[in-house]
Amino acid sequence: MSDIREPESPIHPHQHKLVRSLGLLDVVMIGIAGMIGGSIFVLTGPAIGLAGSSVILAFILNAIITLFTAMGYAELGSAMPEAGGGYLWVREGLRRPNAFISGWMAWLAHIIAGSLYAVGFGSFFISLLQMTNILPIESLFGIIPLDKLTAVAVIAVFTVINIKGASETGRVGTLITVVQLVAISSIIIAGLWALSSHPNEWQYNFSDFLPMGFAGLVAAMGLTFIAFEGYEIIVQTGEEVKNPKRNIPRAIFISLALVVIIYCLIAFVSIGAIFPDMPSWQFIGLHGELGIMKATELFMPYGAFIVLAGGLVSTLAALNATTFSSARVAFAMGRHYNLPHKLSAIHPKFKTPYVSVIISCIIMGTMAYALPLEDIAHASGVIFLLLFTQVNLAVISIRRMYGEKLDYGYKTPFFPYVPLIGIVLMVSLAVYLLITAPLSWAITVLWVLVGFFIYRIFTFKTEIEHYSPTITSEGNLVRKDFRILLPYTPENPDRLIQYAIKVAKEKDGEINILRTIRVPPQTPLSAGIAFTDSARKTFDPLEDLLNKENVIWHYFVRISHDATEAVLTTISEQKIDLMIIDYETMRSNKKLQTLLTCDVLAIIAHSEDYIILERQNQTDAIGGLTKEDDKRNMVVLYDDGDNSDEILKVTTWFANNERVHLKVVAINRRNVNNKRDIINHKKTKDSIKDENTDNKIASIFNKRREYFIQAGVELNEIQVSENVEKNGSQFAKLILESIMIHNPDIVITESTIGKYSIFTDSKFAHLLLYQLNCPVIVVRDSTMPLVSFVTHLMLKITGKLGPAHLLSLMRHNVK
C-alpha cells in the first residue's frame, strides 16, 4: 500500500496563533456593523424608488437567498474556525489555484468596502460640520479635499485600534454599534408613533404594493443584496472568538435576523409615516440616497441630524469591521505563503497580526484618497458573489472529504441541496451584475488575472518550498510533453511500473516517480532530510528497469506533513497528464479524489500483469503467427458516461498488443417497459416525451455499435432496466456476470457506472471489482469531481435521461 494516507483533518502545523478574546456579543456586533454599514441610510432610499413598498419583500427575499450561503458559513465556521474564513475553506476544499484567487479577491473586496466606508464617514462628517457652520471650507489649501483627508485620518485611527488588540477592537466596535442601533431605534420608534397618529391614513401608502412591477422588485434586490453578506466578516473572527463551535453559527443567524428586521422596519416607517403630495415611495425615490433623511425630517424632530449622525456612526462601525476582516484575510494568506510570510507576523505584546493590519490600512487609505471608488465599488459585489460560490462548492467537498472527522457545531440541513441552491443563486446574481454593471466584471476579471500572474510567478514556488519541498531529484535531461506520475509504494515498488512503462511507450511520454518522506505534523520538515539517502537507494531497482526499457524517467523525493499535498504539488509543478496509482490508495483518499487535476488510472494489480502488458509476439513453430490460445481477454466496461472518452483512449494504449483479444461490455438502458405503455395507451404529452427520450438513447447506442463494429471490436450489450439499476447490488451482480462470461484477463472500467462511483460507493465497488480474479484498471479523467457529483445527483432526481447521457447526445449531434 502507498504511503499516501488521507489526513484525519486539515493539517496546519507551526502556525502563529491569535488570542481568543471575543465573546458572542462582540461577534454579533461585528456582523451587524458589517451588514448595516452606511447602506441602511444610503441604499434604502434608492431601493424604495425602484420597488415602492415591496422593498420590504425585497429585503426578506434577499435574506432567504443569502441564508443558503450563510448556513454553509455557519457549518465551516464552527468546524474550521481560523482566520481567513472563506479563503481557508476554499484552500482545503477546491483545487489550486482557487485558494489564492479567492483570498486575493476577498482581500481586495474587504479593502474596497473599508475605503468606501471611510470616504462615506468623511463626507458625512464634513457635511455635518458645514450644516452647523463650524467648518465653512471644503478643502485644505484649496487642493486637499477635507472629506478625503478625514477618511485617511479615520483609517489611521482604526489601524491603531486594531493593532492594540482584538478585545479593544471588539469593545470599540460594540460601543459604536450600540450607538448606531440607538439612532436607528429612535427613528423606528418615532416612525411607529407617527403611524399611530394616522391610523386611517398610513395604509394608503402601501396600497400600490408593486408600483414598478416585478422588474422593480428584482432591481431593488440586486441593489441591496450585498448588504446582507456580513457573515464573511463574522467568520474572520474564527481564531479570536471564544467557543467558536457554538458562537460563530449563533452570531451569523442572530445578526442576519436582526439586520433583516431593522431594514424592514426602517423601510416600513419611512414609507408609512409620511404624507407628502405624491405617493410616499415616489417622494423617497426622487431624493435617492437622501430619501431616508428627507422622509425622517417629516415625522421626527431633528430627523435629518439624527440620520446624518446615524450615518456617521454606521460607517465607523462598518469601517472597524472591514479593517478587522481585511487584515485577517491578509494574515491567513501570509500564514499559508500565498502572500509574503511577514504578513502573518503577530505583535509580541498585543497578539494581533499587526503587519497585515498596517499593510491593509495603507492600501485602504491610498484607495480612499486617490482612486475613484465609485467606479470600482461594484466590483466588490461581484467578488463577494464569486467567493460565496467557491465557499458553497467547498462546503460540499469538505463534507465529502472529512465527513465526521470534523467537529461541527452546526451542519447544513438538506445537504447537499442547500449549498447547490446557494451556488445557483450566487451565480445568477453575478450574471445579473454582468448585465447591469459590466464594468464591475471587467475590474474583477482584471484583478483575477493580475492575481493569477502573481501566483504563477511568485506564490506557487514559495508555497511549494514551505509545504512540500523537493530534497533531491534525478533523471534524464530530456523532457517529454506527456508526463506520467507514479507515487512510490514502499511495500511493492515495482507493482505498477509495468503499466507506466506501457503507457509511456504508447504515448512517447516520460515517467515521474515520487517518493514522499512523511513527517509528523508537529515535527519540522527539516527532520525528514536525514532520510534522503535511504529514500534514494530504494529507487535503484526501478532505475535499472526503466533504463533497460529505454524510457525517459525522473525521480523526486519530497518531504511533507501531508503526503497527499506532496502528490498534488508534484502534479501542478511538473505539469503531469496522468497518474497511475493503487486503487485502494485512491479509493481511501477523498482529498486526493477531490483535488486532483490530472487523469487517473487506479489499478488493482496482480503479479502476473506483465504477461498481458508485454508487447512481444508469441509465435508458433510452424506458421510464425500468434497462437489464438495465447491471446489474453481484455474486457472494457463502457457506459458512455463522464469518462467515456478517456476510457477509449486508455483502451487503445493497452490493446495495442497482438496478444490481446478486446471485448467491450456496454450498458444499454433502452426503456422497453415505457415503449409498451406507449403502444397500449393513448399518447399523452409525458408519454411522447418518454418515447422521444428512448428514441434518442436508441440512436446513441446504434451509433456506438457502428463505431465499435467499424473498429473491429466485439461488442456485447447489457440490457439494464431502471429497477435493476436502482438496486446497487443487483446492478453490480448483473455487470459482473456479463464480464465473467468472457473469462477476462484484464478489465478496464470507467470510474462511474450510472449513478454509482467506483471510488465512493464501496458496496457497489466491492461486489463488482473484488470478485474479478484479474487486474482491473479504473479510469477517471480530470473533470472536476463536483461536476460529476452534480451530474449524478441530477440523474437521481430526474430518474430518466441524466446529464451524462445528454452530454453524450450533444457529442454525437455535433459529430
Short mmCIF file of C-alpha atoms in Angstrom, two decimals, residues 153-166 168-169 172 320 323 350 352 354 357-358 361:
data_model
loop_
_atom_site.label_atom_id
_atom_site.label_comp_id
_atom_site.label_asym_id
_atom_site.label_seq_id
_atom_site.Cartn_x
_atom_site.Cartn_y
_atom_site.Cartn_z
CA ALA A 153 -7.36 60.08 9.31
CA VAL A 154 -10.14 57.77 10.49
CA ILE A 155 -8.44 54.81 8.78
CA ALA A 156 -5.28 55.68 10.72
CA VAL A 157 -7.27 55.73 13.98
CA PHE A 158 -8.73 52.28 13.36
CA THR A 159 -5.32 50.99 12.35
CA VAL A 160 -4.08 51.80 15.84
CA ILE A 161 -7.20 50.32 17.46
CA ASN A 162 -6.88 47.06 15.52
CA ILE A 163 -3.20 46.76 16.40
CA LYS A 164 -3.90 47.31 20.10
CA GLY A 165 -5.84 44.04 20.33
CA ALA A 166 -8.88 42.09 19.23
CA GLU A 168 -10.07 46.50 22.13
CA THR A 169 -11.34 46.26 18.56
CA VAL A 172 -14.83 49.81 20.32
CA ASN A 320 -13.94 48.92 12.08
CA THR A 323 -10.43 46.81 8.83
CA PHE A 350 -0.84 42.80 21.64
CA THR A 352 -2.54 40.86 16.76
CA TYR A 354 -0.03 43.98 13.13
CA VAL A 357 -3.27 45.43 9.66
CA ILE A 358 -0.75 48.12 8.68
CA CYS A 361 -4.83 50.00 6.03
#
